[in-house]
Coordinates of C-alpha atoms and ligand atoms in Angstrom, one line a residue:
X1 CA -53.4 6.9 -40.9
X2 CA -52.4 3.5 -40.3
X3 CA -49.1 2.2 -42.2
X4 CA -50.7 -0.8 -43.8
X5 CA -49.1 -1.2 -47.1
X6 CA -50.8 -3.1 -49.8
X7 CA -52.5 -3.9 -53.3
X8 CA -57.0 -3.2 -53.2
X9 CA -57.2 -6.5 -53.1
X10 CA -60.4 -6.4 -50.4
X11 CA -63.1 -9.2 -50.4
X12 CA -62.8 -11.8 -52.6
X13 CA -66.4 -12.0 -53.4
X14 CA -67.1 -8.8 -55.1
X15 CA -68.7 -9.4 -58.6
X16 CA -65.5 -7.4 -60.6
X17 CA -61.8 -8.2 -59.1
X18 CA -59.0 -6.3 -60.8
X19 CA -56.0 -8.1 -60.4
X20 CA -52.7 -6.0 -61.9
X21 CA -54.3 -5.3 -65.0
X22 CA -52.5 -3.9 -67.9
X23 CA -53.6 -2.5 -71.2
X24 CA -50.6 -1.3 -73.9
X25 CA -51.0 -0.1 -77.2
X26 CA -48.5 -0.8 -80.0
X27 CA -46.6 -3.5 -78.5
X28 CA -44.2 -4.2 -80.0
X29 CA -45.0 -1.8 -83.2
X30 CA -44.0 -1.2 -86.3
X31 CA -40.7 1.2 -84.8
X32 CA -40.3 -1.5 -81.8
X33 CA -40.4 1.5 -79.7
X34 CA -42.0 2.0 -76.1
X35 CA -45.3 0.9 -76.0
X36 CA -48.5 3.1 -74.7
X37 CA -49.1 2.3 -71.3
X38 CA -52.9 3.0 -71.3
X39 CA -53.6 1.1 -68.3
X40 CA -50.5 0.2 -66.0
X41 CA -51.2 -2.7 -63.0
X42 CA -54.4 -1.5 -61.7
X43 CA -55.9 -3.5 -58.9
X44 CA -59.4 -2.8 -57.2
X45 CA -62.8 -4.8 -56.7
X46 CA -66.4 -3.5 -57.6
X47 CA -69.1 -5.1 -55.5
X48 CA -72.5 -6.0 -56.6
X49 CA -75.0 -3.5 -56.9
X50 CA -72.5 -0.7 -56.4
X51 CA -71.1 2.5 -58.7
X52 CA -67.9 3.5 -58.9
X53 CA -66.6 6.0 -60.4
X54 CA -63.6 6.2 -62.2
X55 CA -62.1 10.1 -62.9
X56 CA -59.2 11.8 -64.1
X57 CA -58.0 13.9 -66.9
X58 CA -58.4 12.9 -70.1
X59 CA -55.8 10.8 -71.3
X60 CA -55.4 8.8 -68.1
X61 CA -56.6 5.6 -69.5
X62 CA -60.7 5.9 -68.4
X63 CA -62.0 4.4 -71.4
X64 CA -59.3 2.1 -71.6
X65 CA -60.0 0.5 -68.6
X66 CA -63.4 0.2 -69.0
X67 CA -63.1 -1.3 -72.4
X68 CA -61.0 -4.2 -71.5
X69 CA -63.1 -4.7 -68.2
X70 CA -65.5 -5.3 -71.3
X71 CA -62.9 -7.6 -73.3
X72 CA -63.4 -4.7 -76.4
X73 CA -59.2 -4.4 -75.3
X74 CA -57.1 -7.2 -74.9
X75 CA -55.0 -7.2 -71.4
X76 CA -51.8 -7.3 -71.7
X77 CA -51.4 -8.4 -68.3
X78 CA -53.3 -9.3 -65.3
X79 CA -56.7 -10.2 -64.6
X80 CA -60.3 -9.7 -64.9
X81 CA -62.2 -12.0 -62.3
X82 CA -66.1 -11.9 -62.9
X83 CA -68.0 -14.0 -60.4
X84 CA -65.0 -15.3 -59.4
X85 CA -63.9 -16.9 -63.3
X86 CA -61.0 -14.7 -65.1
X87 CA -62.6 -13.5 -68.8
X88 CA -59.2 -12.4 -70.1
X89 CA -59.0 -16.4 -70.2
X90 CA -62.1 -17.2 -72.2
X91 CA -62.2 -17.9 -75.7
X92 CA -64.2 -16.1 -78.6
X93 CA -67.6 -18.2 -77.7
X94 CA -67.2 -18.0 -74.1
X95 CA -67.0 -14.2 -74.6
X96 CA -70.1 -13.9 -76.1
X97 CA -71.9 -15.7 -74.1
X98 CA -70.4 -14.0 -71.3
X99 CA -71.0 -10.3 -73.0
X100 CA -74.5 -10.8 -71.9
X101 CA -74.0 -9.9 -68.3
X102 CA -71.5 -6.7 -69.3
X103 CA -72.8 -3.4 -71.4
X104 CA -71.5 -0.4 -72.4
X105 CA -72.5 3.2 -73.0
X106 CA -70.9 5.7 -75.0
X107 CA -70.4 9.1 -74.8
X108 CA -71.7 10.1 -78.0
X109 CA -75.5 9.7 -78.5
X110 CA -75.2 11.3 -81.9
X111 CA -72.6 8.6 -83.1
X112 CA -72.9 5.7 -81.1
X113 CA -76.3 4.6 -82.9
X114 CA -76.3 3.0 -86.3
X115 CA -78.3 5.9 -88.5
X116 CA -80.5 2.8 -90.9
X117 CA -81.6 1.1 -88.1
X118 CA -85.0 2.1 -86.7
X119 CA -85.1 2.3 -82.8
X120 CA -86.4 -1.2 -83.0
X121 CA -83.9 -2.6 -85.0
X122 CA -81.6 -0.7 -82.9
X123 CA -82.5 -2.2 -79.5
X124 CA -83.4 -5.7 -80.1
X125 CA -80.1 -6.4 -82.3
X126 CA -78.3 -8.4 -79.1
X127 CA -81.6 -10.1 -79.2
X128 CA -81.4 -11.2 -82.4
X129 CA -77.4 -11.9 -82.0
X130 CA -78.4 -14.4 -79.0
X131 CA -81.2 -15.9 -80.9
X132 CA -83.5 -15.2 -78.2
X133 CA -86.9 -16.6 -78.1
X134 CA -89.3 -15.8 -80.7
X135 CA -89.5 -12.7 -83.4
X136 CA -92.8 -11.6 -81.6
X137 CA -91.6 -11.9 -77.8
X138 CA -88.3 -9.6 -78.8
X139 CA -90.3 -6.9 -80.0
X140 CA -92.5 -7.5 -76.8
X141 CA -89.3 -7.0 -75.0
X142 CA -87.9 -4.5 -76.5
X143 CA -91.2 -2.4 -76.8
X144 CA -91.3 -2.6 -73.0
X145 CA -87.7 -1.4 -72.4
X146 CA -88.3 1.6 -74.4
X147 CA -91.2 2.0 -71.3
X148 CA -88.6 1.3 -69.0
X149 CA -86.1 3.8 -70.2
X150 CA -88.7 7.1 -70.3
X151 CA -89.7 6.3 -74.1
X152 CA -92.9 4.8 -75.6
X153 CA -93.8 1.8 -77.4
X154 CA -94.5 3.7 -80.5
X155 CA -90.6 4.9 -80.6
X156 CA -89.9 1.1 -82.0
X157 CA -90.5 1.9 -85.8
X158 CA -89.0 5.7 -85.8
X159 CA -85.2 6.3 -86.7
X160 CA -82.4 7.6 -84.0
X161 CA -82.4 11.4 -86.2
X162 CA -86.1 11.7 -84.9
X163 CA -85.2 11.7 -81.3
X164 CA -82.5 14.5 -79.0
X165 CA -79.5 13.6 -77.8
X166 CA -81.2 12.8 -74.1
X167 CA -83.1 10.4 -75.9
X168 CA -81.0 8.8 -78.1
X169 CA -78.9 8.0 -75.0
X170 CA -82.1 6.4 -73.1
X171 CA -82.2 4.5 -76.2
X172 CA -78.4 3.5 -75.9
X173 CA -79.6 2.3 -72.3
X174 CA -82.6 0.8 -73.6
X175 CA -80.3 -1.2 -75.9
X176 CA -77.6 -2.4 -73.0
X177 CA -80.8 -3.5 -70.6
X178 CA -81.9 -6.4 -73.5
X179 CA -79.6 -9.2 -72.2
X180 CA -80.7 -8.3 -68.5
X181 CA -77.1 -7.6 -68.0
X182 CA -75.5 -7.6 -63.9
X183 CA -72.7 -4.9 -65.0
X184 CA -72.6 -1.8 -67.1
X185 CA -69.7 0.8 -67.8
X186 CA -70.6 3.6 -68.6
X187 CA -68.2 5.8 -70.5
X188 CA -69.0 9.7 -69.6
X189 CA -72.8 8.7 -70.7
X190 CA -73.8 12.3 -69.7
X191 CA -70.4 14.6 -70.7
X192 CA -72.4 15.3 -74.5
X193 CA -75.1 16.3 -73.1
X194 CA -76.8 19.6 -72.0
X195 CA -77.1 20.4 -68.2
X196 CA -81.0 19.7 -67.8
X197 CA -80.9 16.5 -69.4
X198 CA -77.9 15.3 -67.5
X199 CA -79.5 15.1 -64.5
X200 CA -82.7 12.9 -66.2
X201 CA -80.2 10.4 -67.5
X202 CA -78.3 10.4 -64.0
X203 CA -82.2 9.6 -62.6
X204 CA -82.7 6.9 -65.1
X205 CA -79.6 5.1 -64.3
X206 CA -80.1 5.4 -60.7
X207 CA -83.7 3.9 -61.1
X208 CA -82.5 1.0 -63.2
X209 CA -80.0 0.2 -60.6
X210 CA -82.5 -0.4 -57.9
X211 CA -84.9 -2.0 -60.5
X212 CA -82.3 -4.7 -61.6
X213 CA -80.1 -4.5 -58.9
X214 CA -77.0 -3.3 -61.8
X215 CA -73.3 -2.9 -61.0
X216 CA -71.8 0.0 -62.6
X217 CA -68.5 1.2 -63.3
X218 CA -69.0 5.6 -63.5
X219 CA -66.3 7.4 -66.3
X220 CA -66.5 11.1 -66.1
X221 CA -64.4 13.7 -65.4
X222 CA -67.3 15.9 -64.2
X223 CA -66.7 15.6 -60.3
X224 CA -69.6 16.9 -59.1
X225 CA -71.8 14.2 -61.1
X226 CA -69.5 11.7 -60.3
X227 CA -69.6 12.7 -56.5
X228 CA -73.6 12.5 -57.0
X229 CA -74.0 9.0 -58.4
X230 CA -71.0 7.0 -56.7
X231 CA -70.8 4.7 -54.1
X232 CA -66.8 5.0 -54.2
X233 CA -64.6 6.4 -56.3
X234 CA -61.2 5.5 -57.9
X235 CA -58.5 8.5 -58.9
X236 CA -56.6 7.6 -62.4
X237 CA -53.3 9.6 -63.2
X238 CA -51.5 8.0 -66.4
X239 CA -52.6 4.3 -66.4
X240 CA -52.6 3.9 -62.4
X241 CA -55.0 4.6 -59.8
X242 CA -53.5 7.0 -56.8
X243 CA -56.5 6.8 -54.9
X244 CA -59.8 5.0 -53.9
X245 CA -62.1 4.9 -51.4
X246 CA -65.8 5.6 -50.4
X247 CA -67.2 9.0 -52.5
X248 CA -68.1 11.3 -49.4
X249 CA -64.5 11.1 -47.5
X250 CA -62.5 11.3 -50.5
X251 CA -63.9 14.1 -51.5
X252 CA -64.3 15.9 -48.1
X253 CA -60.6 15.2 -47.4
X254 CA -58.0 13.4 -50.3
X255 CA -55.0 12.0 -48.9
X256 CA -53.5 11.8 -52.3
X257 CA -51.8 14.9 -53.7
X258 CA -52.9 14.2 -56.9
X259 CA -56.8 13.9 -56.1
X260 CA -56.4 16.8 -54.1
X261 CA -54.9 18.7 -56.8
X262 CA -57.9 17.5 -59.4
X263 CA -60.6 18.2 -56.8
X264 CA -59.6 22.2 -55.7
X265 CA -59.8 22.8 -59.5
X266 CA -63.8 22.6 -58.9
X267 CA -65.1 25.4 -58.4
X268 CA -67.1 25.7 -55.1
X269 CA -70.5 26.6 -55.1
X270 CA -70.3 30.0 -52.9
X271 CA -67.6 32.0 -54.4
X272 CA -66.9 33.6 -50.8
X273 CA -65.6 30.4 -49.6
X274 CA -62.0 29.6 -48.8
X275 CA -60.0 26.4 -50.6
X276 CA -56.2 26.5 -50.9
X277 CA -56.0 26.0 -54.4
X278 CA -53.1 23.5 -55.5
X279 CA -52.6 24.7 -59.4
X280 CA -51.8 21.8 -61.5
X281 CA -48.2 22.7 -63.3
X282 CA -47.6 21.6 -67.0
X283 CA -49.3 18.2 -68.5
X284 CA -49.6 15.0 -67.2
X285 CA -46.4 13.0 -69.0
X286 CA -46.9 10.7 -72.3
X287 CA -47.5 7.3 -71.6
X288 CA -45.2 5.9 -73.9
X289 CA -42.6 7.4 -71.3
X290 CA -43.9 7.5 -67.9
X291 CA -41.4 8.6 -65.5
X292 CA -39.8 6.5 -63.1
X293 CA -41.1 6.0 -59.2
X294 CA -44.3 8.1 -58.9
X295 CA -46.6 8.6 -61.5
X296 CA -47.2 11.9 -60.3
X297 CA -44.0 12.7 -59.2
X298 CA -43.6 15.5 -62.1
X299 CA -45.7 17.4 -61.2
X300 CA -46.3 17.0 -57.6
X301 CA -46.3 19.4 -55.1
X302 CA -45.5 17.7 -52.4
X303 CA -42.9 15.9 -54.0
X304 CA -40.1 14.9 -51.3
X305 CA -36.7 16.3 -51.2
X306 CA -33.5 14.6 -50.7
X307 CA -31.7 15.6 -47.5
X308 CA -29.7 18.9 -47.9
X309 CA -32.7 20.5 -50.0
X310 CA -35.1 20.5 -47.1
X311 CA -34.6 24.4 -47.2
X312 CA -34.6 25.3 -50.9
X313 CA -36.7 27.8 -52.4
X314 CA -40.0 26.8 -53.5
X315 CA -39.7 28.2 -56.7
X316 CA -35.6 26.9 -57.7
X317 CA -37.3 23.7 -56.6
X318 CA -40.3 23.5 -58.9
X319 CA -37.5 24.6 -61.9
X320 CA -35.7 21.6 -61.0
X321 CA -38.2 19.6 -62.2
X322 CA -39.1 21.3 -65.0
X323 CA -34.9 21.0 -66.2
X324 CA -35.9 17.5 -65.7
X325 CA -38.8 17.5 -67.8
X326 CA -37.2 19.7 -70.7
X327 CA -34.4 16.7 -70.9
X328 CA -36.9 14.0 -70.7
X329 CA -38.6 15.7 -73.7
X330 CA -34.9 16.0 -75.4
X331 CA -33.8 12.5 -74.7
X332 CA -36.9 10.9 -76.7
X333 CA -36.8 13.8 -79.2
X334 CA -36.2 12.5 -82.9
X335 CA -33.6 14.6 -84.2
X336 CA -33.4 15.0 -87.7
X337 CA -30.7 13.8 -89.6
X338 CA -29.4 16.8 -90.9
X339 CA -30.0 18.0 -87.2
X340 CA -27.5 14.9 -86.5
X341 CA -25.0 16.0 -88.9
X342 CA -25.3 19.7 -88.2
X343 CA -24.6 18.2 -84.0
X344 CA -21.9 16.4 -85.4
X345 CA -20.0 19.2 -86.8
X346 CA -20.5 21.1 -83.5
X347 CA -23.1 23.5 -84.5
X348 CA -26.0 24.4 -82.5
X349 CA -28.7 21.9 -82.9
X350 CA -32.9 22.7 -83.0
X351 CA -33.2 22.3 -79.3
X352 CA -30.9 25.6 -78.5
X353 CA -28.2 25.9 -75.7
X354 CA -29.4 24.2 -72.2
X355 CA -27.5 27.2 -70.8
X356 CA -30.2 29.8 -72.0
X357 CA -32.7 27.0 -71.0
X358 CA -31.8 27.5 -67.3
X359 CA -31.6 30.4 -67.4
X360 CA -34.3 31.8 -68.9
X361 CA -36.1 29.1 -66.0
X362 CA -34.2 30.4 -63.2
X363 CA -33.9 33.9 -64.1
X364 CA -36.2 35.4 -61.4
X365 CA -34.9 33.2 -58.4
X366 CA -31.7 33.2 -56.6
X367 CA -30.1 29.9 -57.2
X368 CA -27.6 29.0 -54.3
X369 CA -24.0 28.2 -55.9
X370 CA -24.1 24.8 -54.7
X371 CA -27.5 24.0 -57.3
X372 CA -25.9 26.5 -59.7
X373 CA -23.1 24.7 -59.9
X374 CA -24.6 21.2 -60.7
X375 CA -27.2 23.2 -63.0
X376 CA -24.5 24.1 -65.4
X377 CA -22.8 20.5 -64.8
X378 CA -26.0 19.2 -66.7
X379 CA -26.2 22.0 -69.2
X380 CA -22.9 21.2 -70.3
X381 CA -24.1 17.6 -70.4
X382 CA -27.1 18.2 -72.3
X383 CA -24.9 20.3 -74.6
X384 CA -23.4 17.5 -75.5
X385 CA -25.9 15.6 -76.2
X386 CA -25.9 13.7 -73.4
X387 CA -29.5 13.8 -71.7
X388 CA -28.8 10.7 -70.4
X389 CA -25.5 11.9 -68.3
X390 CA -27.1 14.7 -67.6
X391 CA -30.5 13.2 -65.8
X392 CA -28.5 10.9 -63.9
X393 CA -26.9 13.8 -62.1
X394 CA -29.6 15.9 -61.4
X395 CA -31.5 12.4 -59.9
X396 CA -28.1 11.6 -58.0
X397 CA -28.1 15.4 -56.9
X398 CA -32.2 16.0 -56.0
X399 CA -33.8 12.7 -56.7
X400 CA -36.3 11.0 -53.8
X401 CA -37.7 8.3 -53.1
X402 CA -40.7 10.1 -55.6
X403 CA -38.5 9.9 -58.3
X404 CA -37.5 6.0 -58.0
X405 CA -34.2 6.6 -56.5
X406 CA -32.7 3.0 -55.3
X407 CA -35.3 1.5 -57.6
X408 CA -34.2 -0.9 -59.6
X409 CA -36.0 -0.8 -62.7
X410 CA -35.5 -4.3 -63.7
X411 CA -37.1 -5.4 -60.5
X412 CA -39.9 -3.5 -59.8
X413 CA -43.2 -3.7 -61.3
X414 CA -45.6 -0.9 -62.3
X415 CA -48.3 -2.2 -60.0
X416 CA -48.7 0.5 -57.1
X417 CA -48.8 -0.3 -53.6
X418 CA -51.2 1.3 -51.4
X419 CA -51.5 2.9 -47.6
X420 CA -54.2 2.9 -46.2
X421 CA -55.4 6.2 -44.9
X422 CA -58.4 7.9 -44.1
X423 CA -61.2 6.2 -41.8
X424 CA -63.0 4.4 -44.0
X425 CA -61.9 1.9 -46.1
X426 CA -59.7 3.7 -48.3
X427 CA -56.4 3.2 -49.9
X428 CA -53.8 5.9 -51.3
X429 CA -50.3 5.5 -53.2
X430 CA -47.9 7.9 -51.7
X431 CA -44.8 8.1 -50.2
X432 CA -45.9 11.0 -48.1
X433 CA -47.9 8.5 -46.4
X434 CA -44.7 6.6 -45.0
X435 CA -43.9 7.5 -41.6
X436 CA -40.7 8.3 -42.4
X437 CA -42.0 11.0 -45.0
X438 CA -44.7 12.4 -43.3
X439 CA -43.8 15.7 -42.4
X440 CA -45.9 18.6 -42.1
X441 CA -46.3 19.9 -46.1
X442 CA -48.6 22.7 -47.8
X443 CA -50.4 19.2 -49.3
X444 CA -50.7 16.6 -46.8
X445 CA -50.9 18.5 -43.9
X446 CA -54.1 20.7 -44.5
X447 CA -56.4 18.7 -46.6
X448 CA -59.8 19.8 -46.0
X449 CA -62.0 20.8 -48.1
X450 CA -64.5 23.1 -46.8
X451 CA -67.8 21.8 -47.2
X452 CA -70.6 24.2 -48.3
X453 CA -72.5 25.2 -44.6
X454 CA -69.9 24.0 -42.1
Ligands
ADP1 P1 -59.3 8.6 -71.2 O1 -60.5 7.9 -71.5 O2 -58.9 8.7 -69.7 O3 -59.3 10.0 -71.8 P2 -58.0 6.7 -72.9 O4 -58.2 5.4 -72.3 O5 -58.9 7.1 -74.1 O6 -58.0 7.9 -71.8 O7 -56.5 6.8 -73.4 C1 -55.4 6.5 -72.6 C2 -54.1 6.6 -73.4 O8 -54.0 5.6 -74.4 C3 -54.0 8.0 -74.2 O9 -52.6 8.4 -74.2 C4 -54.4 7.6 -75.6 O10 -53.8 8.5 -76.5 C5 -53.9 6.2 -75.7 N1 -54.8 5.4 -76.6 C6 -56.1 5.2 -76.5 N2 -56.6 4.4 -77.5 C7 -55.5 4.0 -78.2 C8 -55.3 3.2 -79.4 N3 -56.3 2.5 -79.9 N4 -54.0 3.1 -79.8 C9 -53.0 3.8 -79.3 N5 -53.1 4.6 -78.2 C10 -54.3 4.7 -77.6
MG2 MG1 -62.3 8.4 -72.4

């Protein structure tokens, strides 16, 4: 692993540049509260005529990406270069006439088609919207994409209830192809749809890439059909992306903890064969609140520990961070007024004594006296209400460089910076990847996966 640090920056003449892009829901809303960061400074290229594909679990920000790839979301930072021109710059007519290189398919072939509309009316409509040509050579067109996409001619004057969910999505396809466009997202196009089909649709879209020589981006959060159909693949964990990097390696061995947490939860084909299976604790945290430093760093297993901790139990040390994440969730929690008044008088509020918190969480371990002693420090914090007090100790006490110690928050910006790592071109955000981190752990150190045969 070489210790180049830096942002997926790559060639400069790939057809999609992703320059620190960020997506946020209710800015600025209604409560002026935090807003949802969706996307959060996400920086890669796509070239022409390649797929990549985009995973993680659901929540992560997948469709938000691809959508304002799309301009269907407004950035709210960063940019979008296209052929080398930024489109979060263009206006509403420059947009349209730019839409015509850049599709989109949905999941849902059951919803995503307007119901009136016969197959016809359904396909040609961007057609129509571009005023393009005459009424007779659209429905030549379109009549010939329905071909094209595994449907006949005849299919033009039926209605999308007539036709499966397989088919209504070649008919989705069909509909994206009309404009001839260079690059298509495709949102989890197969996730609704039964096994057997699947793997038609995955055909189709693999023929219509060497046909028109199409760019895709790939959303799904089925691995194995994302490992079938990509050229590389990006790893998103709540609005970032941890890793990316050509499909076959990053798969056969994931640098980042995070990928190789989502990839053991596959199951392998031959149930006989060996993977040290790193179980995924608790939920990935709400965007409205990421945590600070790593993305991942609640729920990481290789998370690094401050000096003086090197030692500690596995277990006292994964209940650290759960304390953590219980007064996280306390801090933002709205307390009721009366739950206000009821705290002011001194009674016991709705979120109970942190003392029977910790230890009900560290019941089964032996807790040295040293943690013990800071552990009931920050109960008696919490208890007074003061989650704030009480998180700055337990960071002072076993915060890392994971957990943005020495960051200053005014300063830094949610953009990741990558290592590069791996043999091929491929890039990772990790501090585990740092030399001065890299120590032997259950994570980093044995990161094979076993491949089926070898
Ligand atoms: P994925 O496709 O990976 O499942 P999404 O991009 O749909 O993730 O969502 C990312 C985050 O943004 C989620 O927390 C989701 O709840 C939130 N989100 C998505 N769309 C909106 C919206 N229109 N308004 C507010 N929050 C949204
Ligand atoms: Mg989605």
């Amino acid at each position: 692993m070489s210790q180049q640090i830096g942002t997926e920056r790559g060639s400069t003449d790939a057809l999609v540049q992703v320059r620190n892009l960020k997506t946020y829901y209710d800015e600025g809303g209604l409560f002026g509260g935090q807003p949802v960061r969706a996307v959060d400074g996400v920086t890669f290229n796509i070239q022409e005529g390649e797929t990549l594909g985009l995973v993680g679990e659901s929540g992560c920000g997948k469709s938000t990406l691809g959508r304002t790839l799309l301009q269907l979301e407004d950035a709210t930072g960063g940019e979008i270069l296209y052929d080398g021109e930024d489109i979060t710059s263009y206006e509403q007519d420059e947009l349209l006439s730019w839409r015509r290189n850049a599709q989109m398919v949905f999941q849902d072939p059951e919803s995503s088609l307007n119901e009136r509309m016969t197959v016809g009316e359904i396909v040609r409509e961007p057609l129509d919207v571009h005023e393009w040509k005459t009424d007779g050579e659209r429905r030549q067109r379109v009549q010939s994409l329905l071909e094209t996409v595994g449907l006949q001619r005849e299919h033009y004057y039926r209605y999308p209830h007539q036709f499966s969910g397989g088919q209504r999505q070649r008919i989705s396809i069909a509909r994206t192809l009309t404009l001839n466009p260079d690059f298509m997202v495709l949102d989890e196009p197969v996730s609704a749809l039964d096994v057997s089909v699947q793997a038609e649709i995955i055909n189709l879209l693999e023929e219509l890439q060497a046909e028109f020589g199409l760019t895709y981006l790939f959303i799904a959060h089925d691995l194995s059909v994302v490992r079938h159909i990509s050229d590389r693949v990006a790893v998103m964990y709540l609005g970032h992306i941890m890793e990316i990097g050509p499909t076959e390696e990053l798969f056969a061995d994931p640098s980042n903890p995070y990928t190789h947490a989502l990839l053991s939860a596959i199951p392998l084909p031959d149930p006989g064969q060996e993977r040290d299976r790193i179980t995924l604790q608790g939920t990935p945290p709400n965007p409205r609140y990421p945590p600070n430093g790593c993305p991942f760093s609640t729920r990481c297993p290789a998370r690094i520990r401050p000096s003086g901790y090197q030692d500690l139990d596995e277990g006292v040390w994964s209940q650290l961070n759960t304390v953590r994440e219980v007064l996280r969730e306390r801090q933002r929690a709205d307390r009721t007024i009366r739950e206000r008044i009821r705290g002011s008088l001194g009674w016991e509020t709705r979120f109970g004594d942190m003392n029977d918190t910790i230890t009900e969480l560290f019941g089964e371990f032996e807790v040295p006296a040293n943690v013990q002693e800071i552990l009931d420090e920050v109960a008696r914090r919490a208890n007074e209400n003061d989650e704030e007090a009480a998180l700055t100790l337990l960071n002072d006490e076993f915060g890392s460089v994971c957990d943005g110690v020495d960051e200053d928050p005014e300063q830094s910006d949610s953009e990741l910076q990558f290592y590069t790592v791996g043999s091929t071109d491929r890039k990772s955000y990790c501090h585990r990847h740092d030399s001065e981190y890299r120590e032997p752990g259950p994570v980093i150190e044995d990161r094979s996966i076993k491949e089926h045969g070898e």
